Amino acid sequence: MTDADELRRRTRELLAAHPPADTERLDFLRARFDAGLAWVHFPEGLGGLGLPRSLQAVVDAELAAAGAPDNDPRRIGIGLGMAAPTILQYGTEEQKARFLRPLWTGEEVWCQLFSEPGAGSDLAALGTRAVREGDDWVVNGQKVWTSSAHVARWAILIARTDPDVPKHRGITYFVCDMTDPGVEVRPLRQITGEAEFNEVFLTDVRIPDGRRLGEVGDGWRVAQTTLNNERVAIGGRRLPREGGMIGPVARTWRERPELRTHDLHQRLLKLWVEAEVARLTGERLSQQLVAGQPGPEGAGMKLAFARLNQEISGLEVELRGEEGLLYDDWTMRRPELVDFTGRDAGYRYLRSKGNSIEGGTSEVLLNIVAERVLGLPAEPRTDKDVAWKDLAR
């Protein structure tokens, strides 16, 4: 029996023991995790079976055909795409056992406390401080652009634990309980009218040393695992043909012939081809992930994702003419997820402006592609060997 056959057998056993029509959604998801069918490439006991990542599609197809519920991956994308692989690589056995199951089932939502008002593109310059007091770390500082902080139970957090060494050293990685005293979440209203992002203030927040990921001072290396996975999660999602932003534009073109012009036709054809190339490249990247952790190639996918979304949404607004200037709802909301294709053209146009900032700015990602993919010389840096406390601010 092949691994694929064995997975089909296990999946059918799960469905027989927990029929989706008669089983509560959360009970089904917990049973799926315990059966090792959540992410089959994870180790046994942690939602997986230690099998190749490519075999996940076998399980997903069987469950989809049976009408089984999923874990609403868009709502818990930060946990699935960023926290989970970092915990798997650097967490203790106790941390893995505590966090991975409720993360995957969606019982506990995660957010990311990385960027700061003075440390966005230059993330390593962060100034949030964590000071050791016995078995705890006392954290003070401010984080910004934190998606889902208003609904999150846990956060992945990097803070400075040693200001006397260069900025890329002296950073430590923690798991922060968002319900702890001293954690304050404030909404950041965006150009869309929504407040999907937040700023987070940390005042004397006590984090037990048992919630540290990796060694003290090694947080930058741990964070690279998170960031590489983040770029793949944002820019490398697997999509069907005409999935994503290009879909609504193509539908409008087919259904509204009175809007067509020769110039718009040429631009649509060009962007359609580029979107399809990006989609197929994302498929190839997904296949490469089977062999190991994502590398800097994810930066290239994230770059393409941002540029295409902005160009396609701009074309859609032009194609719709006066209709494209309308906006459906400016109500201040704090949504749990971002739906790029579920609202109108005006929303897509405005929301896509953030794509070249979130998950690493396009300027930083261009440097990553130049240095780590193309092997070009690194830009000169004058702060490489300067202690963080001595840097100009």
mmCIF file of C-alpha atoms in Angstrom:
data_model
loop_
_atom_site.group_PDB
_atom_site.id
_atom_site.type_symbol
_atom_site.label_atom_id
_atom_site.label_comp_id
_atom_site.label_asym_id
_atom_site.label_seq_id
_atom_site.Cartn_x
_atom_site.Cartn_y
_atom_site.Cartn_z
ATOM 1 C CA MET A 1 0.000 0.000 0.000
ATOM 2 C CA THR A 2 1.341 3.416 -0.923
ATOM 3 C CA ASP A 3 1.374 6.392 1.435
ATOM 4 C CA ALA A 4 -1.450 7.926 -0.605
ATOM 5 C CA ASP A 5 -3.558 4.777 -0.228
ATOM 6 C CA GLU A 6 -2.888 4.723 3.498
ATOM 7 C CA LEU A 7 -3.939 8.350 3.797
ATOM 8 C CA ARG A 8 -7.177 7.659 1.953
ATOM 9 C CA ARG A 9 -7.861 4.763 4.307
ATOM 10 C CA ARG A 10 -7.177 6.889 7.387
ATOM 11 C CA THR A 11 -9.321 9.720 6.049
ATOM 12 C CA ARG A 12 -12.242 7.392 5.383
ATOM 13 C CA GLU A 13 -11.897 5.976 8.888
ATOM 14 C CA LEU A 14 -12.080 9.527 10.247
ATOM 15 C CA LEU A 15 -15.197 10.242 8.193
ATOM 16 C CA ALA A 16 -16.837 6.995 9.317
ATOM 17 C CA ALA A 17 -16.139 7.684 12.988
ATOM 18 C CA HIS A 18 -17.079 11.360 12.756
ATOM 19 C CA PRO A 19 -19.632 11.889 9.961
ATOM 20 C CA PRO A 20 -19.491 15.595 9.046
ATOM 21 C CA ALA A 21 -23.274 15.897 8.892
ATOM 22 C CA ASP A 22 -23.661 14.623 12.460
ATOM 23 C CA THR A 23 -20.512 15.962 14.146
ATOM 24 C CA GLU A 24 -19.947 19.399 15.617
ATOM 25 C CA ARG A 25 -17.451 21.346 13.544
ATOM 26 C CA LEU A 26 -14.898 21.772 16.341
ATOM 27 C CA ASP A 27 -15.162 18.121 17.370
ATOM 28 C CA PHE A 28 -14.465 17.086 13.781
ATOM 29 C CA LEU A 29 -11.445 19.374 13.500
ATOM 30 C CA ARG A 30 -10.004 18.084 16.770
ATOM 31 C CA ALA A 31 -10.473 14.497 15.633
ATOM 32 C CA ARG A 32 -8.810 15.281 12.311
ATOM 33 C CA PHE A 33 -5.810 16.797 14.082
ATOM 34 C CA ASP A 34 -5.512 13.816 16.422
ATOM 35 C CA ALA A 35 -5.643 11.443 13.444
ATOM 36 C CA GLY A 36 -2.584 13.153 11.931
ATOM 37 C CA LEU A 37 -4.558 14.535 8.992
ATOM 38 C CA ALA A 38 -4.288 18.259 9.786
ATOM 39 C CA TRP A 39 -0.898 18.797 8.133
ATOM 40 C CA VAL A 40 0.501 15.402 7.187
ATOM 41 C CA HIS A 41 4.112 16.642 6.965
ATOM 42 C CA PHE A 42 4.156 17.527 10.677
ATOM 43 C CA PRO A 43 5.369 14.875 13.149
ATOM 44 C CA GLU A 44 3.069 12.250 14.613
ATOM 45 C CA GLY A 45 1.228 13.546 17.651
ATOM 46 C CA LEU A 46 1.345 17.116 16.359
ATOM 47 C CA GLY A 47 -1.351 16.895 13.714
ATOM 48 C CA GLY A 48 0.723 14.996 11.185
ATOM 49 C CA LEU A 49 2.225 11.678 10.186
ATOM 50 C CA GLY A 50 5.712 12.688 9.083
ATOM 51 C CA LEU A 51 4.816 12.229 5.401
ATOM 52 C CA PRO A 52 5.693 14.441 2.407
ATOM 53 C CA ARG A 53 3.835 17.746 2.315
ATOM 54 C CA SER A 54 2.585 16.991 -1.207
ATOM 55 C CA LEU A 55 0.324 14.237 0.160
ATOM 56 C CA GLN A 56 -1.830 16.773 2.002
ATOM 57 C CA ALA A 57 -3.782 17.165 -1.232
ATOM 58 C CA VAL A 58 -4.903 13.521 -0.958
ATOM 59 C CA VAL A 59 -6.497 14.167 2.438
ATOM 60 C CA ASP A 60 -7.994 17.495 1.402
ATOM 61 C CA ALA A 61 -9.638 15.993 -1.680
ATOM 62 C CA GLU A 62 -11.262 13.171 0.315
ATOM 63 C CA LEU A 63 -12.572 15.565 2.957
ATOM 64 C CA ALA A 64 -13.860 18.086 0.439
ATOM 65 C CA ALA A 65 -15.756 15.365 -1.426
ATOM 66 C CA ALA A 66 -17.385 14.348 1.852
ATOM 67 C CA GLY A 67 -18.422 17.901 2.716
ATOM 68 C CA ALA A 68 -16.207 18.022 5.801
ATOM 69 C CA PRO A 69 -15.623 21.422 7.453
ATOM 70 C CA ASP A 70 -12.287 23.184 7.140
ATOM 71 C CA ASN A 71 -10.548 25.283 9.797
ATOM 72 C CA ASP A 72 -11.346 28.623 8.097
ATOM 73 C CA PRO A 73 -7.721 29.188 7.108
ATOM 74 C CA ARG A 74 -8.166 32.823 6.090
ATOM 75 C CA ARG A 75 -9.254 33.731 9.618
ATOM 76 C CA ILE A 76 -6.262 32.020 11.242
ATOM 77 C CA GLY A 77 -3.677 32.638 8.520
ATOM 78 C CA ILE A 78 -1.058 34.151 10.833
ATOM 79 C CA GLY A 79 -1.190 31.142 13.107
ATOM 80 C CA LEU A 80 -1.087 28.615 10.278
ATOM 81 C CA GLY A 81 1.383 30.365 8.002
ATOM 82 C CA MET A 82 3.769 31.995 10.470
ATOM 83 C CA ALA A 83 3.443 30.873 14.087
ATOM 84 C CA ALA A 84 3.060 27.136 13.469
ATOM 85 C CA PRO A 85 6.218 26.569 11.374
ATOM 86 C CA THR A 86 8.241 28.676 13.819
ATOM 87 C CA ILE A 87 6.943 26.784 16.843
ATOM 88 C CA LEU A 88 7.600 23.492 15.075
ATOM 89 C CA GLN A 89 11.209 24.422 14.341
ATOM 90 C CA TYR A 90 12.176 26.201 17.561
ATOM 91 C CA GLY A 91 9.589 25.287 20.195
ATOM 92 C CA THR A 92 10.067 22.869 23.038
ATOM 93 C CA GLU A 93 8.039 19.675 23.121
ATOM 94 C CA GLU A 94 5.794 21.268 25.754
ATOM 95 C CA GLN A 95 5.249 24.349 23.577
ATOM 96 C CA LYS A 96 4.390 22.273 20.533
ATOM 97 C CA ALA A 97 1.911 20.188 22.503
ATOM 98 C CA ARG A 98 0.301 23.272 24.061
ATOM 99 C CA PHE A 99 -0.036 25.548 21.042
ATOM 100 C CA LEU A 100 -0.313 23.618 17.768
ATOM 101 C CA ARG A 101 -3.658 21.853 18.207
ATOM 102 C CA PRO A 102 -5.813 24.868 19.201
ATOM 103 C CA LEU A 103 -3.918 26.950 16.637
ATOM 104 C CA TRP A 104 -4.850 24.580 13.820
ATOM 105 C CA THR A 105 -8.475 24.109 14.891
ATOM 106 C CA GLY A 106 -8.915 27.878 15.142
ATOM 107 C CA GLU A 107 -9.789 27.838 18.829
ATOM 108 C CA GLU A 108 -6.945 30.290 19.420
ATOM 109 C CA VAL A 109 -6.175 33.081 16.962
ATOM 110 C CA TRP A 110 -2.627 34.413 16.622
ATOM 111 C CA CYS A 111 -1.154 37.780 15.673
ATOM 112 C CA GLN A 112 2.364 39.077 15.008
ATOM 113 C CA LEU A 113 4.075 41.711 17.183
ATOM 114 C CA PHE A 114 7.059 42.594 15.010
ATOM 115 C CA SER A 115 6.851 46.064 13.388
ATOM 116 C CA GLU A 116 7.217 49.235 15.449
ATOM 117 C CA PRO A 117 6.729 52.936 14.673
ATOM 118 C CA GLY A 118 10.506 53.318 14.411
ATOM 119 C CA ALA A 119 11.315 49.844 13.092
ATOM 120 C CA GLY A 120 9.272 48.818 10.094
ATOM 121 C CA SER A 121 11.421 48.228 7.037
ATOM 122 C CA ASP A 122 14.468 48.179 9.341
ATOM 123 C CA LEU A 123 12.891 45.644 11.663
ATOM 124 C CA ALA A 124 16.184 44.790 13.374
ATOM 125 C CA ALA A 125 16.261 48.314 14.821
ATOM 126 C CA LEU A 126 13.283 47.491 17.058
ATOM 127 C CA GLY A 127 13.277 49.063 20.512
ATOM 128 C CA THR A 128 10.684 47.112 22.506
ATOM 129 C CA ARG A 129 12.612 45.938 25.581
ATOM 130 C CA ALA A 130 12.407 42.686 27.468
ATOM 131 C CA VAL A 131 14.259 42.612 30.805
ATOM 132 C CA ARG A 132 14.821 39.395 32.743
ATOM 133 C CA GLU A 133 13.351 39.269 36.250
ATOM 134 C CA GLY A 134 13.758 35.824 37.736
ATOM 135 C CA ASP A 135 11.782 33.339 35.642
ATOM 136 C CA ASP A 136 9.936 36.116 33.789
ATOM 137 C CA TRP A 137 10.692 38.746 31.179
ATOM 138 C CA VAL A 138 9.163 42.201 31.661
ATOM 139 C CA VAL A 139 8.293 43.743 28.286
ATOM 140 C CA ASN A 140 7.698 47.412 27.471
ATOM 141 C CA GLY A 141 7.206 48.958 24.055
ATOM 142 C CA GLN A 142 4.859 49.608 21.152
ATOM 143 C CA LYS A 143 4.050 47.511 18.092
ATOM 144 C CA VAL A 144 2.111 48.631 15.026
ATOM 145 C CA TRP A 145 0.252 47.310 11.947
ATOM 146 C CA THR A 146 -0.782 44.228 13.901
ATOM 147 C CA SER A 147 -3.412 42.284 11.966
ATOM 148 C CA SER A 148 -6.028 40.474 14.078
ATOM 149 C CA ALA A 149 -4.667 41.756 17.415
ATOM 150 C CA HIS A 150 -8.246 42.608 18.410
ATOM 151 C CA VAL A 151 -9.304 38.955 18.185
ATOM 152 C CA ALA A 152 -6.019 37.197 18.986
ATOM 153 C CA ARG A 153 -5.303 35.132 22.072
ATOM 154 C CA TRP A 154 -1.581 34.718 21.359
ATOM 155 C CA ALA A 155 1.117 36.723 19.612
ATOM 156 C CA ILE A 156 4.562 35.975 18.290
ATOM 157 C CA LEU A 157 6.760 38.773 19.634
ATOM 158 C CA ILE A 158 10.349 39.889 19.151
ATOM 159 C CA ALA A 159 11.936 42.217 21.685
ATOM 160 C CA ARG A 160 15.390 43.558 22.501
ATOM 161 C CA THR A 161 17.037 41.767 25.394
ATOM 162 C CA ASP A 162 20.572 43.133 24.975
ATOM 163 C CA PRO A 163 21.098 46.732 23.796
ATOM 164 C CA ASP A 164 24.890 46.458 24.064
ATOM 165 C CA VAL A 165 25.373 44.366 20.925
ATOM 166 C CA PRO A 166 24.656 45.150 17.223
ATOM 167 C CA LYS A 167 20.985 45.345 16.331
ATOM 168 C CA HIS A 168 20.620 41.953 14.636
ATOM 169 C CA ARG A 169 21.904 40.311 17.801
ATOM 170 C CA GLY A 170 20.408 40.905 21.210
ATOM 171 C CA ILE A 171 16.844 40.158 20.018
ATOM 172 C CA THR A 172 14.808 37.367 21.593
ATOM 173 C CA TYR A 173 11.614 35.720 20.374
ATOM 174 C CA PHE A 174 8.624 35.163 22.675
ATOM 175 C CA VAL A 175 5.030 33.994 22.705
ATOM 176 C CA CYS A 176 2.874 36.716 24.313
ATOM 177 C CA ASP A 177 -0.544 36.145 25.872
ATOM 178 C CA MET A 178 -2.723 38.941 24.480
ATOM 179 C CA THR A 179 -5.046 38.692 27.513
ATOM 180 C CA ASP A 180 -2.289 39.486 30.003
ATOM 181 C CA PRO A 181 -2.354 42.721 32.040
ATOM 182 C CA GLY A 182 -0.456 45.515 30.310
ATOM 183 C CA VAL A 183 -1.423 44.526 26.755
ATOM 184 C CA GLU A 184 -3.519 47.294 25.159
ATOM 185 C CA VAL A 185 -4.869 47.013 21.602
ATOM 186 C CA ARG A 186 -6.017 50.131 19.735
ATOM 187 C CA PRO A 187 -7.589 50.126 16.247
ATOM 188 C CA LEU A 188 -5.877 51.769 13.272
ATOM 189 C CA ARG A 189 -8.512 52.945 10.802
ATOM 190 C CA GLN A 190 -7.343 52.492 7.233
ATOM 191 C CA ILE A 191 -8.092 54.138 3.910
ATOM 192 C CA THR A 192 -10.769 51.461 3.373
ATOM 193 C CA GLY A 193 -12.691 52.698 6.420
ATOM 194 C CA GLU A 194 -12.006 49.480 8.322
ATOM 195 C CA ALA A 195 -9.603 48.871 11.193
ATOM 196 C CA GLU A 196 -8.216 45.487 10.318
ATOM 197 C CA PHE A 197 -4.822 46.581 11.714
ATOM 198 C CA ASN A 198 -4.017 47.675 15.237
ATOM 199 C CA GLU A 199 -1.327 49.246 17.356
ATOM 200 C CA VAL A 200 -0.390 47.371 20.517
ATOM 201 C CA PHE A 201 1.070 48.913 23.651
ATOM 202 C CA LEU A 202 2.990 46.686 26.052
ATOM 203 C CA THR A 203 3.391 48.043 29.590
ATOM 204 C CA ASP A 204 5.231 45.869 32.120
ATOM 205 C CA VAL A 205 3.893 42.733 30.471
ATOM 206 C CA ARG A 206 5.328 39.670 32.201
ATOM 207 C CA ILE A 207 6.183 36.740 29.930
ATOM 208 C CA PRO A 208 7.440 33.509 31.543
ATOM 209 C CA ASP A 209 10.774 32.281 30.209
ATOM 210 C CA GLY A 210 8.948 29.085 29.313
ATOM 211 C CA ARG A 211 7.244 31.011 26.488
ATOM 212 C CA ARG A 212 10.542 31.951 24.845
ATOM 213 C CA LEU A 213 11.210 30.415 21.397
ATOM 214 C CA GLY A 214 14.867 29.750 20.681
ATOM 215 C CA GLU A 215 17.878 30.937 22.613
ATOM 216 C CA VAL A 216 18.224 34.304 24.314
ATOM 217 C CA GLY A 217 19.656 36.764 21.782
ATOM 218 C CA ASP A 218 18.919 34.483 18.826
ATOM 219 C CA GLY A 219 15.542 35.999 18.009
ATOM 220 C CA TRP A 220 16.571 37.434 14.652
ATOM 221 C CA ARG A 221 17.385 33.961 13.306
ATOM 222 C CA VAL A 222 14.096 32.616 14.656
ATOM 223 C CA ALA A 223 12.253 35.564 13.115
ATOM 224 C CA GLN A 224 13.696 34.759 9.689
ATOM 225 C CA THR A 225 11.761 31.489 9.745
ATOM 226 C CA THR A 226 8.591 33.445 10.468
ATOM 227 C CA LEU A 227 9.264 36.069 7.788
ATOM 228 C CA ASN A 228 10.121 33.550 5.067
ATOM 229 C CA ASN A 229 6.900 31.691 5.790
ATOM 230 C CA GLU A 230 4.940 34.951 5.913
ATOM 231 C CA ARG A 231 6.001 35.950 2.400
ATOM 232 C CA VAL A 232 5.017 32.563 1.039
ATOM 233 C CA ALA A 233 1.690 32.721 2.921
ATOM 234 C CA ILE A 234 0.904 36.136 1.421
ATOM 235 C CA GLY A 235 2.286 35.809 -2.092
ATOM 236 C CA GLY A 236 2.439 32.079 -2.718
ATOM 237 C CA ARG A 237 -1.104 30.885 -2.057
ATOM 238 C CA ARG A 238 -2.326 28.205 -4.426
ATOM 239 C CA LEU A 239 -5.063 29.607 -6.659
ATOM 240 C CA PRO A 240 -7.195 28.287 -9.502
ATOM 241 C CA ARG A 241 -6.956 29.955 -12.898
ATOM 242 C CA GLU A 242 -8.417 33.479 -12.637
ATOM 243 C CA GLY A 243 -8.243 33.220 -8.874
ATOM 244 C CA GLY A 244 -7.499 36.346 -6.873
ATOM 245 C CA MET A 245 -7.794 39.892 -8.189
ATOM 246 C CA ILE A 246 -7.813 39.008 -11.890
ATOM 247 C CA GLY A 247 -11.079 37.067 -11.532
ATOM 248 C CA PRO A 248 -13.512 39.982 -10.945
ATOM 249 C CA VAL A 249 -11.924 42.016 -13.754
ATOM 250 C CA ALA A 250 -12.185 39.147 -16.226
ATOM 251 C CA ARG A 251 -15.822 38.552 -15.269
ATOM 252 C CA THR A 252 -16.678 42.210 -15.721
ATOM 253 C CA TRP A 253 -14.982 42.213 -19.131
ATOM 254 C CA ARG A 254 -17.022 39.228 -20.302
ATOM 255 C CA GLU A 255 -20.338 40.408 -18.845
ATOM 256 C CA ARG A 256 -20.134 44.119 -19.746
ATOM 257 C CA PRO A 257 -19.084 44.474 -23.409
ATOM 258 C CA GLU A 258 -20.206 48.108 -23.446
ATOM 259 C CA LEU A 259 -17.259 48.972 -21.155
ATOM 260 C CA ARG A 260 -14.580 47.617 -23.471
ATOM 261 C CA THR A 261 -11.980 49.679 -25.302
ATOM 262 C CA HIS A 262 -8.961 48.617 -27.313
ATOM 263 C CA ASP A 263 -6.532 50.090 -24.769
ATOM 264 C CA LEU A 264 -8.219 48.356 -21.838
ATOM 265 C CA HIS A 265 -8.250 45.109 -23.799
ATOM 266 C CA GLN A 266 -4.481 45.231 -24.328
ATOM 267 C CA ARG A 267 -3.839 46.009 -20.681
ATOM 268 C CA LEU A 268 -6.166 43.258 -19.487
ATOM 269 C CA LEU A 269 -4.477 40.688 -21.718
ATOM 270 C CA LYS A 270 -1.055 41.666 -20.383
ATOM 271 C CA LEU A 271 -2.154 41.492 -16.750
ATOM 272 C CA TRP A 272 -4.050 38.233 -17.289
ATOM 273 C CA VAL A 273 -0.885 36.605 -18.646
ATOM 274 C CA GLU A 274 1.217 38.003 -15.783
ATOM 275 C CA ALA A 275 -1.318 36.788 -13.228
ATOM 276 C CA GLU A 276 -1.259 33.313 -14.764
ATOM 277 C CA VAL A 277 2.557 33.268 -14.763
ATOM 278 C CA ALA A 278 2.532 34.304 -11.096
ATOM 279 C CA ARG A 279 -0.026 31.603 -10.303
ATOM 280 C CA LEU A 280 2.045 28.885 -11.970
ATOM 281 C CA THR A 281 5.188 30.158 -10.268
ATOM 282 C CA GLY A 282 3.325 29.906 -6.982
ATOM 283 C CA GLU A 283 2.467 26.298 -7.816
ATOM 284 C CA ARG A 284 6.149 25.584 -8.426
ATOM 285 C CA LEU A 285 7.092 27.260 -5.156
ATOM 286 C CA SER A 286 4.515 25.150 -3.339
ATOM 287 C CA GLN A 287 6.095 22.042 -4.802
ATOM 288 C CA GLN A 288 9.543 23.218 -3.709
ATOM 289 C CA LEU A 289 8.272 23.538 -0.152
ATOM 290 C CA VAL A 290 7.901 19.767 -0.094
ATOM 291 C CA ALA A 291 11.684 19.574 0.100
ATOM 292 C CA GLY A 292 12.028 21.840 3.140
ATOM 293 C CA GLN A 293 11.577 25.293 4.597
ATOM 294 C CA PRO A 294 10.783 28.245 2.314
ATOM 295 C CA GLY A 295 13.727 30.354 1.258
ATOM 296 C CA PRO A 296 14.143 33.835 -0.203
ATOM 297 C CA GLU A 297 12.159 32.857 -3.318
ATOM 298 C CA GLY A 298 9.046 33.773 -1.356
ATOM 299 C CA ALA A 299 10.182 37.404 -1.487
ATOM 300 C CA GLY A 300 9.866 37.336 -5.281
ATOM 301 C CA MET A 301 6.342 35.943 -5.071
ATOM 302 C CA LYS A 302 5.328 38.578 -2.538
ATOM 303 C CA LEU A 303 6.720 41.307 -4.852
ATOM 304 C CA ALA A 304 4.683 40.004 -7.793
ATOM 305 C CA PHE A 305 1.574 39.676 -5.632
ATOM 306 C CA ALA A 306 1.709 43.326 -4.540
ATOM 307 C CA ARG A 307 2.451 44.784 -7.960
ATOM 308 C CA LEU A 308 -0.179 42.732 -9.765
ATOM 309 C CA ASN A 309 -2.895 43.447 -7.207
ATOM 310 C CA GLN A 310 -2.301 47.179 -7.498
ATOM 311 C CA GLU A 311 -2.199 47.213 -11.295
ATOM 312 C CA ILE A 312 -5.197 44.896 -11.700
ATOM 313 C CA SER A 313 -7.363 46.801 -9.211
ATOM 314 C CA GLY A 314 -6.459 50.068 -10.948
ATOM 315 C CA LEU A 315 -7.515 48.600 -14.298
ATOM 316 C CA GLU A 316 -10.790 47.412 -12.771
ATOM 317 C CA VAL A 317 -11.648 50.911 -11.528
ATOM 318 C CA GLU A 318 -10.923 52.362 -14.993
ATOM 319 C CA LEU A 319 -12.906 49.629 -16.730
ATOM 320 C CA ARG A 320 -15.994 50.369 -14.638
ATOM 321 C CA GLY A 321 -15.817 54.101 -15.338
ATOM 322 C CA GLU A 322 -18.067 56.141 -13.079
ATOM 323 C CA GLU A 323 -19.156 52.975 -11.282
ATOM 324 C CA GLY A 324 -15.557 52.423 -10.278
ATOM 325 C CA LEU A 325 -15.611 55.607 -8.229
ATOM 326 C CA LEU A 326 -18.400 54.300 -5.987
ATOM 327 C CA TYR A 327 -17.667 52.732 -2.596
ATOM 328 C CA ASP A 328 -20.036 50.347 -0.888
ATOM 329 C CA ASP A 329 -19.549 51.066 2.820
ATOM 330 C CA TRP A 330 -17.278 53.365 4.840
ATOM 331 C CA THR A 331 -18.529 51.987 8.163
ATOM 332 C CA MET A 332 -15.812 51.631 10.763
ATOM 333 C CA ARG A 333 -15.450 47.893 11.357
ATOM 334 C CA ARG A 334 -12.818 45.637 12.897
ATOM 335 C CA PRO A 335 -13.017 42.573 10.624
ATOM 336 C CA GLU A 336 -11.601 39.166 11.440
ATOM 337 C CA LEU A 337 -10.253 38.617 7.917
ATOM 338 C CA VAL A 338 -9.568 40.426 4.641
ATOM 339 C CA ASP A 339 -11.772 39.545 1.671
ATOM 340 C CA PHE A 340 -10.155 41.009 -1.454
ATOM 341 C CA THR A 341 -12.700 39.631 -3.893
ATOM 342 C CA GLY A 342 -15.883 39.749 -1.821
ATOM 343 C CA ARG A 343 -16.472 43.499 -1.965
ATOM 344 C CA ASP A 344 -16.552 46.123 -4.708
ATOM 345 C CA ALA A 345 -13.883 47.483 -7.040
ATOM 346 C CA GLY A 346 -13.296 50.563 -4.902
ATOM 347 C CA TYR A 347 -12.440 48.451 -1.879
ATOM 348 C CA ARG A 348 -10.024 46.296 -3.871
ATOM 349 C CA TYR A 349 -8.309 49.387 -5.279
ATOM 350 C CA LEU A 350 -7.803 50.997 -1.865
ATOM 351 C CA ARG A 351 -6.920 47.817 0.043
ATOM 352 C CA SER A 352 -4.314 46.723 -2.493
ATOM 353 C CA LYS A 353 -2.265 49.849 -1.701
ATOM 354 C CA GLY A 354 -1.187 48.120 1.496
ATOM 355 C CA ASN A 355 0.068 45.027 -0.324
ATOM 356 C CA SER A 356 3.434 46.651 -1.031
ATOM 357 C CA ILE A 357 3.889 47.463 2.678
ATOM 358 C CA GLU A 358 2.523 44.514 4.670
ATOM 359 C CA GLY A 359 4.616 41.377 4.946
ATOM 360 C CA GLY A 360 7.779 43.332 4.117
ATOM 361 C CA THR A 361 7.913 46.428 1.939
ATOM 362 C CA SER A 362 8.597 45.959 -1.744
ATOM 363 C CA GLU A 363 11.827 47.937 -1.364
ATOM 364 C CA VAL A 364 13.152 45.540 1.281
ATOM 365 C CA LEU A 365 12.041 42.516 -0.736
ATOM 366 C CA LEU A 366 13.883 43.826 -3.806
ATOM 367 C CA ASN A 367 17.051 43.851 -1.727
ATOM 368 C CA ILE A 368 16.396 40.285 -0.571
ATOM 369 C CA VAL A 369 15.897 39.083 -4.140
ATOM 370 C CA ALA A 370 19.013 40.948 -5.310
ATOM 371 C CA GLU A 371 21.275 39.648 -2.554
ATOM 372 C CA ARG A 372 19.939 36.188 -1.705
ATOM 373 C CA VAL A 373 18.487 35.030 -5.035
ATOM 374 C CA LEU A 374 20.606 36.803 -7.648
ATOM 375 C CA GLY A 375 23.783 36.905 -5.543
ATOM 376 C CA LEU A 376 24.426 40.615 -6.110
ATOM 377 C CA PRO A 377 26.664 42.539 -3.681
ATOM 378 C CA ALA A 378 24.966 43.701 -0.496
ATOM 379 C CA GLU A 379 24.329 47.376 0.060
ATOM 380 C CA PRO A 380 26.947 49.101 2.253
ATOM 381 C CA ARG A 381 25.988 49.155 5.931
ATOM 382 C CA THR A 382 27.575 51.413 8.511
ATOM 383 C CA ASP A 383 25.677 50.018 11.479
ATOM 384 C CA LYS A 384 26.621 46.356 11.182
ATOM 385 C CA ASP A 385 29.102 46.347 14.063
ATOM 386 C CA VAL A 386 27.642 49.198 16.145
ATOM 387 C CA ALA A 387 25.857 48.415 19.423
ATOM 388 C CA TRP A 388 22.118 49.071 19.196
ATOM 389 C CA LYS A 389 22.261 51.589 22.062
ATOM 390 C CA ASP A 390 24.777 53.670 20.102
ATOM 391 C CA LEU A 391 22.735 53.919 16.895
ATOM 392 C CA ALA A 392 21.452 57.354 15.884
ATOM 393 C CA ARG A 393 17.695 57.774 16.350
#
